[in-house]
Amino acid sequence: MNNHLLSRYAEAVYWLARYVERTENLARVLDVNETFSRDSRGSQNWQMILQLYRDEERFAETGMEASADNVLYFYVLDPNNPSSIISSIGMARENARTLRPLISTEMWIQLNILYNHLRAMTRANLAAPRIARLCSFIKEACQTHTGITEGTFYRDEGWYFYQLGRWVERADQTTRLLDVKYHLLLPSPQAVGSPLDVSQWNSVLRSAAGYHAFRRVHPRGMSPTGVAGFLLFHKRFPRSVLACIEELEELLHELKSTYGLKRGVGALEQLDGLRGGLVNQTAEAIVKTGLHEFLDWIQCSLIIVHDELGRDFFGYEEAQ
């Protein structure tokens, strides 16, 4: 048992991965939204970001209006917002500090530099001409972290928990993007197929870094069912929900078998049910019967997976 990873280290590395993945996804959403907020309904687009992350109440407490400048500050540099990029990278850095005996020096240095770079920024860095460059910098920094981790992190139990955190977060972020687009951006059935509708689905794909992959599968045209099906079911796209679930299942099986761990059965059962619910559906059927309800089921299932992992490996108490 002494050779097993301490639960506090397992939790720290799991959350390190989640915070970095969350930061990259948020930078993508902000970058794409800034570009597409210039359409005829641009005034509503920044409110959509708050709805995407369920931060309407927290943002209202700041007393600011939901303008581009204020929402960008709230999600990039506001230290009082636990969902902001600087807060997420700060938490990733604190977890990395806990993990100094386990992670590579290169991983620690890169995260430390990124955090200090963000701390040195002001609201002037969020001005319209600069925001695209800033978002690109943040995305590239997160991808650099992923590359350094891939090339330097020792392949032991910690590696598996890092990957589990990464794929749980990625699946959750993909469902949120789809849910907000379908229920908050589309004003009426008459708008389906309109230039505005196509533009918005285009932005969803780009937020998920999936536009070019989607065009490999669908060279022409763009429909709600086509985009939803791609982001939910396409196994070869690494940000699709099904791809994430299958990665999680494989990782957890390998973790248990390689290290002789008896726990994790509840999470595996939940993942098996999730995969079954995905492979037995079509995008057309889901959109017809209720995309929001289906996405809500996925999100609730992922919360259960997280809770099961936490109870079995991180010492979380039994949920009431």
Tab-separated table of C-alpha atoms in Angstrom:
chain	number	residue	atom	x	y	z
A	1	MET	CA	0.000	0.000	0.000
A	2	ASN	CA	2.931	2.333	0.631
A	3	ASN	CA	3.663	2.299	-3.082
A	4	HIS	CA	0.245	3.732	-3.925
A	5	LEU	CA	-0.291	7.421	-4.606
A	6	LEU	CA	-1.453	9.442	-1.603
A	7	SER	CA	-5.081	10.522	-1.960
A	8	ARG	CA	-4.161	14.209	-1.596
A	9	TYR	CA	-1.725	13.882	-4.486
A	10	ALA	CA	-4.303	12.018	-6.590
A	11	GLU	CA	-6.842	14.789	-5.973
A	12	ALA	CA	-4.318	17.555	-6.659
A	13	VAL	CA	-3.201	16.125	-9.991
A	14	TYR	CA	-6.821	15.453	-11.009
A	15	TRP	CA	-7.743	19.086	-10.325
A	16	LEU	CA	-4.564	20.414	-11.920
A	17	ALA	CA	-5.693	18.854	-15.187
A	18	ARG	CA	-9.265	20.096	-14.807
A	19	TYR	CA	-8.233	23.694	-14.162
A	20	VAL	CA	-5.873	23.833	-17.163
A	21	GLU	CA	-8.477	22.228	-19.451
A	22	ARG	CA	-11.121	24.632	-18.122
A	23	THR	CA	-8.850	27.616	-18.793
A	24	GLU	CA	-8.191	26.612	-22.392
A	25	ASN	CA	-11.889	26.065	-23.050
A	26	LEU	CA	-12.809	29.424	-21.518
A	27	ALA	CA	-10.180	31.210	-23.615
A	28	ARG	CA	-11.619	29.564	-26.732
A	29	VAL	CA	-15.171	30.593	-25.840
A	30	LEU	CA	-14.163	34.207	-25.132
A	31	ASP	CA	-12.094	34.456	-28.312
A	32	VAL	CA	-14.837	33.107	-30.556
A	33	ASN	CA	-17.549	35.095	-28.816
A	34	GLU	CA	-15.605	38.342	-29.219
A	35	THR	CA	-15.364	37.632	-32.945
A	36	PHE	CA	-19.016	36.682	-33.410
A	37	SER	CA	-20.448	39.324	-31.050
A	38	ARG	CA	-20.447	41.755	-33.948
A	39	ASP	CA	-23.576	40.206	-35.480
A	40	SER	CA	-27.078	41.650	-35.273
A	41	ARG	CA	-27.679	40.163	-31.817
A	42	GLY	CA	-24.264	40.949	-30.390
A	43	SER	CA	-25.655	42.665	-27.313
A	44	GLN	CA	-26.994	39.310	-26.126
A	45	ASN	CA	-23.834	37.331	-26.742
A	46	TRP	CA	-21.984	38.381	-23.608
A	47	GLN	CA	-24.968	37.502	-21.441
A	48	MET	CA	-24.767	34.065	-23.063
A	49	ILE	CA	-21.271	33.560	-21.629
A	50	LEU	CA	-22.621	34.148	-18.129
A	51	GLN	CA	-25.399	31.650	-18.785
A	52	LEU	CA	-22.955	29.107	-20.194
A	53	TYR	CA	-21.053	29.011	-16.896
A	54	ARG	CA	-24.134	29.688	-14.710
A	55	ASP	CA	-22.570	32.857	-13.342
A	56	GLU	CA	-25.481	35.289	-13.757
A	57	GLU	CA	-25.990	35.687	-10.014
A	58	ARG	CA	-22.298	36.043	-9.198
A	59	PHE	CA	-21.825	38.600	-11.973
A	60	ALA	CA	-24.908	40.562	-10.831
A	61	GLU	CA	-23.262	40.949	-7.422
A	62	THR	CA	-20.468	42.971	-9.048
A	63	GLY	CA	-22.961	45.680	-10.049
A	64	MET	CA	-21.583	45.803	-13.597
A	65	GLU	CA	-23.610	45.607	-16.802
A	66	ALA	CA	-23.012	42.644	-19.096
A	67	SER	CA	-20.909	44.567	-21.622
A	68	ALA	CA	-17.974	43.108	-23.507
A	69	ASP	CA	-15.397	44.923	-21.355
A	70	ASN	CA	-16.979	43.909	-18.058
A	71	VAL	CA	-17.606	40.267	-18.936
A	72	LEU	CA	-14.085	39.913	-20.310
A	73	TYR	CA	-12.614	41.330	-17.110
A	74	PHE	CA	-14.881	39.073	-15.031
A	75	TYR	CA	-13.697	35.955	-16.863
A	76	VAL	CA	-10.046	36.798	-17.444
A	77	LEU	CA	-8.592	38.922	-14.641
A	78	ASP	CA	-11.148	39.179	-11.816
A	79	PRO	CA	-9.500	37.524	-8.770
A	80	ASN	CA	-12.850	37.477	-6.955
A	81	ASN	CA	-14.428	35.263	-9.623
A	82	PRO	CA	-13.477	31.616	-9.012
A	83	SER	CA	-14.375	30.885	-12.658
A	84	SER	CA	-11.948	33.442	-14.108
A	85	ILE	CA	-8.843	32.443	-16.010
A	86	ILE	CA	-6.508	33.971	-13.437
A	87	SER	CA	-8.336	32.113	-10.637
A	88	SER	CA	-8.226	28.796	-12.511
A	89	ILE	CA	-4.528	29.123	-13.314
A	90	GLY	CA	-3.929	30.206	-9.733
A	91	MET	CA	-5.638	27.044	-8.474
A	92	ALA	CA	-3.734	24.929	-11.018
A	93	ARG	CA	-0.513	26.481	-9.723
A	94	GLU	CA	-1.426	25.762	-6.090
A	95	ASN	CA	-2.134	22.139	-6.966
A	96	ALA	CA	1.155	21.992	-8.843
A	97	ARG	CA	2.899	23.362	-5.750
A	98	THR	CA	1.433	20.480	-3.732
A	99	LEU	CA	2.689	18.103	-6.433
A	100	ARG	CA	6.283	19.386	-6.584
A	101	PRO	CA	7.655	15.989	-5.454
A	102	LEU	CA	5.829	14.305	-8.358
A	103	ILE	CA	5.654	16.624	-11.375
A	104	SER	CA	8.553	17.719	-13.548
A	105	THR	CA	10.388	20.981	-12.991
A	106	GLU	CA	9.341	22.045	-16.482
A	107	MET	CA	5.646	21.663	-15.627
A	108	TRP	CA	6.026	23.797	-12.505
A	109	ILE	CA	8.080	26.538	-14.177
A	110	GLN	CA	5.702	26.909	-17.123
A	111	LEU	CA	2.614	27.216	-14.893
A	112	ASN	CA	4.409	29.660	-12.605
A	113	ILE	CA	5.422	31.884	-15.532
A	114	LEU	CA	1.883	31.826	-16.939
A	115	TYR	CA	0.354	32.797	-13.601
A	116	ASN	CA	2.792	35.665	-13.062
A	117	HIS	CA	2.192	36.884	-16.608
A	118	LEU	CA	-1.551	37.016	-15.965
A	119	ARG	CA	-1.063	38.796	-12.632
A	120	ALA	CA	0.877	41.551	-14.404
A	121	MET	CA	-2.003	42.283	-16.795
A	122	THR	CA	-4.511	45.121	-16.460
A	123	ARG	CA	-7.880	45.884	-18.032
A	124	ALA	CA	-6.009	47.643	-20.826
A	125	ASN	CA	-4.891	44.221	-22.032
A	126	LEU	CA	-8.556	43.332	-22.601
A	127	ALA	CA	-9.197	46.117	-25.128
A	128	ALA	CA	-10.793	44.980	-28.380
A	129	PRO	CA	-7.615	45.072	-30.523
A	130	ARG	CA	-5.737	42.963	-27.974
A	131	ILE	CA	-8.225	40.381	-26.745
A	132	ALA	CA	-7.760	37.973	-29.660
A	133	ARG	CA	-4.003	38.003	-29.125
A	134	LEU	CA	-4.451	37.486	-25.382
A	135	CYS	CA	-6.812	34.540	-25.871
A	136	SER	CA	-4.380	32.993	-28.349
A	137	PHE	CA	-1.581	33.408	-25.812
A	138	ILE	CA	-3.641	31.689	-23.093
A	139	LYS	CA	-4.691	28.825	-25.385
A	140	GLU	CA	-1.115	28.289	-26.515
A	141	ALA	CA	0.113	28.383	-22.911
A	142	CYS	CA	-2.392	25.673	-21.943
A	143	GLN	CA	-1.396	23.593	-24.952
A	144	THR	CA	2.249	24.087	-23.983
A	145	HIS	CA	1.433	22.763	-20.526
A	146	THR	CA	-0.252	19.739	-22.103
A	147	GLY	CA	2.783	19.123	-24.317
A	148	ILE	CA	5.237	19.466	-21.429
A	149	THR	CA	3.118	17.114	-19.333
A	150	GLU	CA	2.964	14.609	-22.167
A	151	GLY	CA	6.741	14.701	-22.559
A	152	THR	CA	7.917	14.857	-18.938
A	153	PHE	CA	5.305	13.485	-16.494
A	154	TYR	CA	6.263	10.054	-15.175
A	155	ARG	CA	3.723	7.374	-16.151
A	156	ASP	CA	2.543	6.194	-12.756
A	157	GLU	CA	-0.781	6.479	-10.907
A	158	GLY	CA	-0.531	10.275	-10.988
A	159	TRP	CA	-0.559	10.221	-14.784
A	160	TYR	CA	-3.842	8.336	-14.800
A	161	PHE	CA	-5.519	10.746	-12.393
A	162	TYR	CA	-4.284	13.683	-14.483
A	163	GLN	CA	-5.891	12.168	-17.571
A	164	LEU	CA	-9.134	11.402	-15.719
A	165	GLY	CA	-9.459	15.057	-14.706
A	166	ARG	CA	-8.722	16.253	-18.211
A	167	TRP	CA	-11.369	14.082	-19.901
A	168	VAL	CA	-14.080	14.707	-17.302
A	169	GLU	CA	-13.648	18.456	-17.726
A	170	ARG	CA	-13.571	18.268	-21.506
A	171	ALA	CA	-16.791	16.266	-21.741
A	172	ASP	CA	-18.557	18.706	-19.409
A	173	GLN	CA	-17.419	21.743	-21.402
A	174	THR	CA	-18.665	20.268	-24.691
A	175	THR	CA	-22.149	19.655	-23.289
A	176	ARG	CA	-22.325	23.215	-21.952
A	177	LEU	CA	-21.489	24.684	-25.353
A	178	LEU	CA	-24.222	22.684	-27.056
A	179	ASP	CA	-26.805	23.408	-24.377
A	180	VAL	CA	-26.379	27.172	-24.442
A	181	LYS	CA	-26.469	27.409	-28.223
A	182	TYR	CA	-29.613	25.352	-28.596
A	183	HIS	CA	-31.682	26.978	-25.875
A	184	LEU	CA	-30.400	30.513	-25.500
A	185	LEU	CA	-29.187	31.691	-28.891
A	186	LEU	CA	-31.943	30.403	-31.127
A	187	PRO	CA	-34.890	32.811	-30.874
A	188	SER	CA	-37.493	30.898	-32.864
A	189	PRO	CA	-37.949	27.872	-35.134
A	190	GLN	CA	-38.125	30.246	-38.103
A	191	ALA	CA	-34.453	31.150	-37.552
A	192	VAL	CA	-33.234	27.611	-38.205
A	193	GLY	CA	-31.011	27.619	-41.269
A	194	SER	CA	-30.774	31.416	-41.395
A	195	PRO	CA	-27.374	33.123	-41.803
A	196	LEU	CA	-27.467	33.993	-38.102
A	197	ASP	CA	-28.199	30.383	-37.150
A	198	VAL	CA	-25.339	29.051	-39.304
A	199	SER	CA	-23.006	31.683	-37.854
A	200	GLN	CA	-23.874	30.629	-34.320
A	201	TRP	CA	-23.353	26.915	-34.985
A	202	ASN	CA	-20.090	27.879	-36.645
A	203	SER	CA	-19.069	29.625	-33.422
A	204	VAL	CA	-19.981	26.559	-31.346
A	205	LEU	CA	-17.703	24.387	-33.479
A	206	ARG	CA	-14.864	26.887	-33.265
A	207	SER	CA	-15.280	27.203	-29.492
A	208	ALA	CA	-14.797	23.442	-29.304
A	209	ALA	CA	-11.840	23.615	-31.743
A	210	GLY	CA	-13.916	21.416	-34.029
A	211	TYR	CA	-14.641	23.428	-37.154
A	212	HIS	CA	-11.941	21.928	-39.377
A	213	ALA	CA	-12.553	18.408	-38.068
A	214	PHE	CA	-16.287	18.860	-38.763
A	215	ARG	CA	-15.507	19.910	-42.333
A	216	ARG	CA	-13.485	16.734	-42.812
A	217	VAL	CA	-16.678	14.788	-42.134
A	218	HIS	CA	-19.204	17.290	-43.565
A	219	PRO	CA	-17.522	19.246	-46.397
A	220	ARG	CA	-20.743	21.140	-47.183
A	221	GLY	CA	-23.659	22.456	-45.205
A	222	MET	CA	-24.234	22.886	-41.486
A	223	SER	CA	-27.326	21.848	-39.526
A	224	PRO	CA	-28.178	21.674	-35.812
A	225	THR	CA	-28.379	17.875	-35.924
A	226	GLY	CA	-25.113	17.650	-37.860
A	227	VAL	CA	-23.184	19.784	-35.371
A	228	ALA	CA	-24.842	18.230	-32.310
A	229	GLY	CA	-24.185	14.730	-33.606
A	230	PHE	CA	-20.548	15.529	-34.320
A	231	LEU	CA	-19.898	17.010	-30.859
A	232	LEU	CA	-21.772	14.244	-29.087
A	233	PHE	CA	-20.990	11.045	-30.978
A	234	HIS	CA	-18.005	11.304	-33.307
A	235	LYS	CA	-15.359	9.003	-31.839
A	236	ARG	CA	-12.503	10.387	-33.914
A	237	PHE	CA	-12.977	13.939	-32.694
A	238	PRO	CA	-11.138	14.144	-29.338
A	239	ARG	CA	-13.532	16.703	-27.857
A	240	SER	CA	-16.724	14.809	-28.570
A	241	VAL	CA	-18.571	13.564	-25.512
A	242	LEU	CA	-18.413	9.916	-26.617
A	243	ALA	CA	-14.655	10.123	-27.242
A	244	CYS	CA	-14.177	11.570	-23.741
A	245	ILE	CA	-16.328	8.883	-22.107
A	246	GLU	CA	-14.489	6.072	-23.878
A	247	GLU	CA	-11.124	7.552	-22.842
A	248	LEU	CA	-12.323	7.756	-19.230
A	249	GLU	CA	-13.481	4.140	-19.237
A	250	GLU	CA	-10.219	2.873	-20.700
A	251	LEU	CA	-8.094	4.936	-18.290
A	252	LEU	CA	-10.024	3.813	-15.233
A	253	HIS	CA	-9.852	0.142	-16.280
A	254	GLU	CA	-6.084	0.463	-16.815
A	255	LEU	CA	-5.605	2.275	-13.504
A	256	LYS	CA	-7.457	-0.438	-11.582
A	257	SER	CA	-5.798	-3.385	-13.323
A	258	THR	CA	-2.258	-1.971	-13.350
A	259	TYR	CA	-2.219	-1.030	-9.671
A	260	GLY	CA	-4.604	-3.625	-8.289
A	261	LEU	CA	-7.134	-1.075	-7.078
A	262	LYS	CA	-10.480	-2.458	-5.939
A	263	ARG	CA	-12.242	0.896	-5.882
A	264	GLY	CA	-13.643	2.841	-8.833
A	265	VAL	CA	-16.447	0.383	-9.616
A	266	GLY	CA	-19.176	3.002	-9.143
A	267	ALA	CA	-17.515	5.419	-11.570
A	268	LEU	CA	-17.075	2.640	-14.138
A	269	GLU	CA	-20.724	1.651	-13.863
A	270	GLN	CA	-21.761	5.254	-14.394
A	271	LEU	CA	-19.443	5.605	-17.393
A	272	ASP	CA	-20.792	2.365	-18.866
A	273	GLY	CA	-24.328	3.717	-18.599
A	274	LEU	CA	-23.265	6.988	-20.179
A	275	ARG	CA	-21.578	5.256	-23.107
A	276	GLY	CA	-24.597	3.030	-23.626
A	277	GLY	CA	-26.908	6.024	-23.631
A	278	LEU	CA	-24.747	7.728	-26.251
A	279	VAL	CA	-24.165	4.879	-28.695
A	280	ASN	CA	-27.850	3.966	-28.776
A	281	GLN	CA	-28.991	7.460	-29.802
A	282	THR	CA	-29.014	9.568	-32.939
A	283	ALA	CA	-28.751	13.334	-33.128
A	284	GLU	CA	-32.094	13.537	-34.925
A	285	ALA	CA	-33.894	11.618	-32.185
A	286	ILE	CA	-32.277	13.662	-29.402
A	287	VAL	CA	-33.070	17.029	-30.990
A	288	LYS	CA	-36.651	15.885	-31.569
A	289	THR	CA	-37.231	14.610	-28.019
A	290	GLY	CA	-35.205	17.243	-26.162
A	291	LEU	CA	-31.534	18.122	-26.555
A	292	HIS	CA	-31.454	20.087	-23.304
A	293	GLU	CA	-32.785	17.149	-21.290
A	294	PHE	CA	-30.251	14.797	-22.872
A	295	LEU	CA	-27.355	17.168	-22.169
A	296	ASP	CA	-28.591	17.670	-18.623
A	297	TRP	CA	-28.550	13.893	-18.144
A	298	ILE	CA	-24.934	13.773	-19.366
A	299	GLN	CA	-23.887	16.606	-17.049
A	300	CYS	CA	-25.584	15.000	-14.036
A	301	SER	CA	-23.933	11.676	-14.900
A	302	LEU	CA	-20.511	13.344	-15.081
A	303	ILE	CA	-21.115	14.897	-11.661
A	304	ILE	CA	-21.822	11.410	-10.320
A	305	VAL	CA	-18.627	10.112	-11.958
A	306	HIS	CA	-16.696	12.925	-10.264
A	307	ASP	CA	-18.332	12.186	-6.910
A	308	GLU	CA	-17.603	8.468	-7.222
A	309	LEU	CA	-13.944	9.153	-8.023
A	310	GLY	CA	-13.750	11.591	-5.132
A	311	ARG	CA	-15.238	9.168	-2.629
A	312	ASP	CA	-13.189	6.177	-3.782
A	313	PHE	CA	-9.822	7.865	-4.312
A	314	PHE	CA	-9.753	11.363	-2.774
A	315	GLY	CA	-11.431	10.763	0.573
A	316	TYR	CA	-14.661	12.646	-0.147
A	317	GLU	CA	-17.544	11.943	2.179
A	318	GLU	CA	-20.597	10.022	1.017
A	319	ALA	CA	-23.012	12.337	-0.804
A	320	GLN	CA	-26.283	12.928	1.038
